[in-house]
Coordinates of C-alpha atoms in Angstrom, one line a residue:
Chain A
X1 CA 62.7 -15.2 32.5
X2 CA 66.4 -15.4 32.5
X3 CA 66.7 -18.6 34.6
X4 CA 64.7 -21.4 36.1
X5 CA 62.3 -20.0 38.7
X6 CA 61.0 -22.1 41.6
X7 CA 58.3 -21.1 44.1
X8 CA 58.0 -20.9 46.9
X9 CA 61.6 -20.6 48.1
X10 CA 60.6 -22.0 51.5
X11 CA 57.6 -24.0 52.5
X12 CA 56.8 -25.1 56.0
X13 CA 53.8 -27.4 56.4
X14 CA 52.3 -29.7 58.9
X15 CA 52.4 -33.4 58.5
X16 CA 49.4 -34.6 56.6
X17 CA 48.9 -31.5 54.5
X18 CA 49.3 -31.4 50.7
X19 CA 51.9 -29.1 49.1
X20 CA 52.4 -28.0 45.5
X21 CA 55.8 -26.9 44.3
X22 CA 56.1 -24.8 41.2
X23 CA 58.8 -24.7 38.5
X24 CA 59.0 -22.2 35.7
X25 CA 61.7 -23.3 33.3
X26 CA 63.7 -21.3 30.9
X27 CA 61.5 -20.3 27.9
X28 CA 61.7 -22.8 25.1
X29 CA 63.4 -25.5 27.1
X30 CA 62.0 -28.9 26.1
X31 CA 63.1 -31.0 29.1
X32 CA 62.2 -30.4 32.7
X33 CA 63.6 -32.4 35.6
X34 CA 62.6 -32.7 39.3
X35 CA 65.2 -33.7 41.9
X36 CA 65.3 -33.9 45.6
X37 CA 68.4 -33.2 47.6
X38 CA 69.1 -34.0 51.2
X39 CA 71.8 -32.1 53.0
X40 CA 75.3 -33.3 52.0
X41 CA 74.0 -35.5 49.3
X42 CA 73.7 -35.4 45.5
X43 CA 70.4 -34.6 43.8
X44 CA 68.1 -37.6 43.7
X45 CA 66.2 -38.0 40.4
X46 CA 62.4 -37.9 40.8
X47 CA 60.9 -37.4 37.3
X48 CA 61.3 -35.6 34.0
X49 CA 59.3 -34.3 31.1
X50 CA 59.9 -33.7 27.5
X51 CA 57.4 -31.1 26.5
X52 CA 54.2 -32.0 28.4
X53 CA 54.9 -35.8 28.4
X54 CA 56.2 -37.3 31.6
X55 CA 58.9 -39.6 30.3
X56 CA 59.9 -41.3 33.5
X57 CA 58.4 -41.1 37.0
X58 CA 60.3 -44.1 38.4
X59 CA 62.2 -41.9 40.8
X60 CA 59.1 -40.7 42.6
X61 CA 59.3 -42.3 46.1
X62 CA 55.7 -43.4 46.4
X63 CA 52.2 -42.6 45.1
X64 CA 51.9 -39.5 47.3
X65 CA 54.2 -37.8 44.8
X66 CA 53.0 -36.6 41.4
X67 CA 54.1 -34.1 38.8
X68 CA 52.5 -32.5 35.8
X69 CA 53.5 -30.1 33.0
X70 CA 50.2 -29.7 31.2
X71 CA 51.2 -27.1 28.6
X72 CA 54.8 -28.1 28.3
X73 CA 56.1 -25.2 30.2
X74 CA 55.4 -24.7 34.0
X75 CA 55.5 -27.8 36.1
X76 CA 54.0 -28.6 39.5
X77 CA 55.3 -31.3 41.9
X78 CA 52.6 -32.2 44.3
X79 CA 53.1 -34.1 47.5
X80 CA 50.0 -35.4 49.2
X81 CA 49.7 -36.2 52.9
X82 CA 53.2 -34.9 53.7
X83 CA 55.4 -36.8 56.1
X84 CA 58.5 -35.6 58.0
X85 CA 60.7 -37.7 55.8
X86 CA 59.6 -35.6 52.8
X87 CA 61.6 -32.6 54.2
X88 CA 64.3 -31.7 51.8
X89 CA 65.4 -29.3 49.1
X90 CA 63.4 -29.9 45.9
X91 CA 65.2 -28.7 42.8
X92 CA 63.9 -28.2 39.3
X93 CA 66.1 -28.0 36.2
X94 CA 65.4 -27.5 32.5
X95 CA 67.4 -28.0 29.3
X96 CA 66.9 -27.4 25.6
X97 CA 66.9 -31.1 24.9
X98 CA 69.1 -34.1 25.4
X99 CA 72.0 -34.2 25.7
X100 CA 72.4 -30.7 27.1
X101 CA 73.5 -29.1 30.3
X102 CA 70.8 -28.7 32.9
X103 CA 70.0 -25.2 34.2
X104 CA 68.9 -25.5 37.9
X105 CA 66.6 -23.3 39.8
X106 CA 67.4 -22.2 43.4
X107 CA 65.1 -24.9 44.8
X108 CA 62.2 -25.0 47.3
X109 CA 63.2 -25.9 50.8
X110 CA 60.3 -28.0 52.2
X111 CA 60.0 -28.6 56.0
X112 CA 57.3 -30.9 57.3
X113 CA 56.7 -30.4 61.0
Chain B
X1 CA 69.0 -44.4 42.3
X2 CA 72.4 -42.9 42.0
X3 CA 74.7 -44.1 39.1
X4 CA 77.9 -42.1 39.6
X5 CA 80.0 -42.3 42.7
X6 CA 82.7 -39.6 43.3
X7 CA 86.0 -40.1 45.1
X8 CA 87.2 -38.8 47.4
X9 CA 84.2 -37.7 49.4
X10 CA 86.1 -34.7 50.7
X11 CA 89.3 -33.0 49.6
X12 CA 91.2 -30.2 51.3
X13 CA 94.0 -28.3 49.5
X14 CA 95.9 -25.1 49.5
X15 CA 95.4 -22.3 47.0
X16 CA 97.5 -22.8 43.9
X17 CA 97.5 -26.6 44.2
X18 CA 95.6 -28.9 41.7
X19 CA 92.5 -30.8 42.7
X20 CA 91.5 -34.1 41.2
X21 CA 88.2 -35.7 41.7
X22 CA 87.1 -39.1 40.3
X23 CA 83.8 -40.5 39.3
X24 CA 82.9 -44.1 38.6
X25 CA 79.6 -45.3 37.1
X26 CA 77.9 -48.5 36.4
X27 CA 76.1 -48.7 33.1
X28 CA 76.9 -47.6 29.6
X29 CA 76.5 -43.9 29.0
X30 CA 76.2 -41.4 26.1
X31 CA 77.6 -38.5 28.0
X32 CA 78.9 -37.5 31.4
X33 CA 78.6 -34.1 33.0
X34 CA 80.2 -32.3 35.9
X35 CA 78.4 -29.8 38.1
X36 CA 79.5 -27.5 40.9
X37 CA 77.4 -26.5 43.9
X38 CA 78.4 -23.7 46.3
X39 CA 77.2 -24.1 49.8
X40 CA 73.7 -25.5 49.2
X41 CA 72.9 -23.2 46.4
X42 CA 71.9 -24.2 42.9
X43 CA 74.0 -26.5 40.8
X44 CA 76.0 -25.0 38.0
X45 CA 77.0 -26.9 34.9
X46 CA 80.8 -27.1 34.3
X47 CA 81.5 -29.4 31.4
X48 CA 79.9 -32.2 29.3
X49 CA 82.0 -34.9 27.8
X50 CA 80.5 -37.4 25.3
X51 CA 81.2 -41.1 25.3
X52 CA 83.4 -40.9 22.2
X53 CA 85.6 -38.2 23.7
X54 CA 88.5 -38.9 26.0
X55 CA 89.5 -35.5 27.2
X56 CA 88.0 -32.0 27.3
X57 CA 89.2 -28.7 28.6
X58 CA 87.5 -25.6 29.8
X59 CA 89.6 -22.9 31.3
X60 CA 91.3 -24.4 34.4
X61 CA 89.2 -27.5 34.2
X62 CA 90.2 -30.7 32.5
X63 CA 87.9 -33.7 32.3
X64 CA 88.9 -37.2 31.2
X65 CA 86.6 -40.1 30.4
X66 CA 87.6 -43.8 30.2
X67 CA 84.6 -45.7 29.1
X68 CA 86.4 -49.1 29.4
X69 CA 86.9 -48.4 33.1
X70 CA 83.6 -46.6 33.5
X71 CA 85.3 -43.7 35.1
X72 CA 85.9 -40.0 34.7
X73 CA 88.1 -37.4 36.4
X74 CA 87.9 -33.7 36.9
X75 CA 91.1 -31.8 37.4
X76 CA 91.0 -28.2 38.6
X77 CA 94.4 -26.6 38.1
X78 CA 95.8 -23.7 40.2
X79 CA 92.9 -23.8 42.6
X80 CA 91.5 -20.7 44.2
X81 CA 89.5 -20.2 47.4
X82 CA 86.5 -19.5 45.2
X83 CA 86.7 -23.1 43.9
X84 CA 85.5 -24.3 47.3
X85 CA 82.3 -26.2 46.6
X86 CA 80.8 -29.6 46.1
X87 CA 81.4 -31.2 42.7
X88 CA 79.1 -33.8 41.2
X89 CA 79.3 -36.0 38.2
X90 CA 76.1 -36.9 36.4
X91 CA 75.5 -39.6 33.8
X92 CA 72.6 -40.2 31.4
X93 CA 71.0 -43.5 32.4
X94 CA 68.9 -45.3 30.0
X95 CA 65.4 -45.5 31.4
X96 CA 62.1 -46.9 30.2
X97 CA 61.6 -43.9 27.9
X98 CA 64.6 -41.7 27.0
X99 CA 67.4 -41.0 29.4
X100 CA 67.5 -39.3 32.8
X101 CA 70.5 -37.5 34.2
X102 CA 71.6 -39.3 37.4
X103 CA 73.9 -37.6 39.9
X104 CA 76.5 -39.0 42.2
X105 CA 77.0 -38.1 45.9
X106 CA 79.6 -35.5 45.2
X107 CA 83.1 -34.5 46.3
X108 CA 83.4 -31.6 48.8
X109 CA 86.4 -29.5 47.9
X110 CA 87.8 -27.0 50.4
X111 CA 90.5 -24.6 49.1
X112 CA 92.3 -22.6 51.8
X113 CA 94.3 -19.5 51.2

């Protein structure tokens, strides 16, 4: 596609449920990043991939969070046993490589009730 | 973790005035980028400046980088109401494997007509 696509745009889930957030990067982009953004704050780094390899997951808050990019294209961020504090905008970005500008998707707004 | 820190947190100016935002960071970097975000929407890349560059221009934008002071500034000249947005600096932080782009908390710019 023309840009980075994230789905769903909005997700409301009950505490304790698992959620999977999807990111479809720009075709051919090597690097894929996941960020979390609270209202009024800057994007908080979670993890990133080069091709299918997860290069750094040190930004993932705890072991309930995981991400994968099995074929080096689409990525899924999974949050298990969601908690209210997980509520935020989750943003995905991709780039042709490093250093390059990041192209951001419109994000997934996650609300945990 | 957040590497860059923007200053001021908020800035209000009149149309036609210049806006200057500053970014300070902590560790050595290879490059620094500036992004704009309109009202909670996706982030848009503005400009990338490498560590061996001191100044870069793009249209009404001027970015400077002082690696000795670990700081950068973004100048928007002849501001317009459409420049109203949050502006973030992002630096590449050396991680365990490769580098990750880490964002600051941002400056909220309000341009009134």
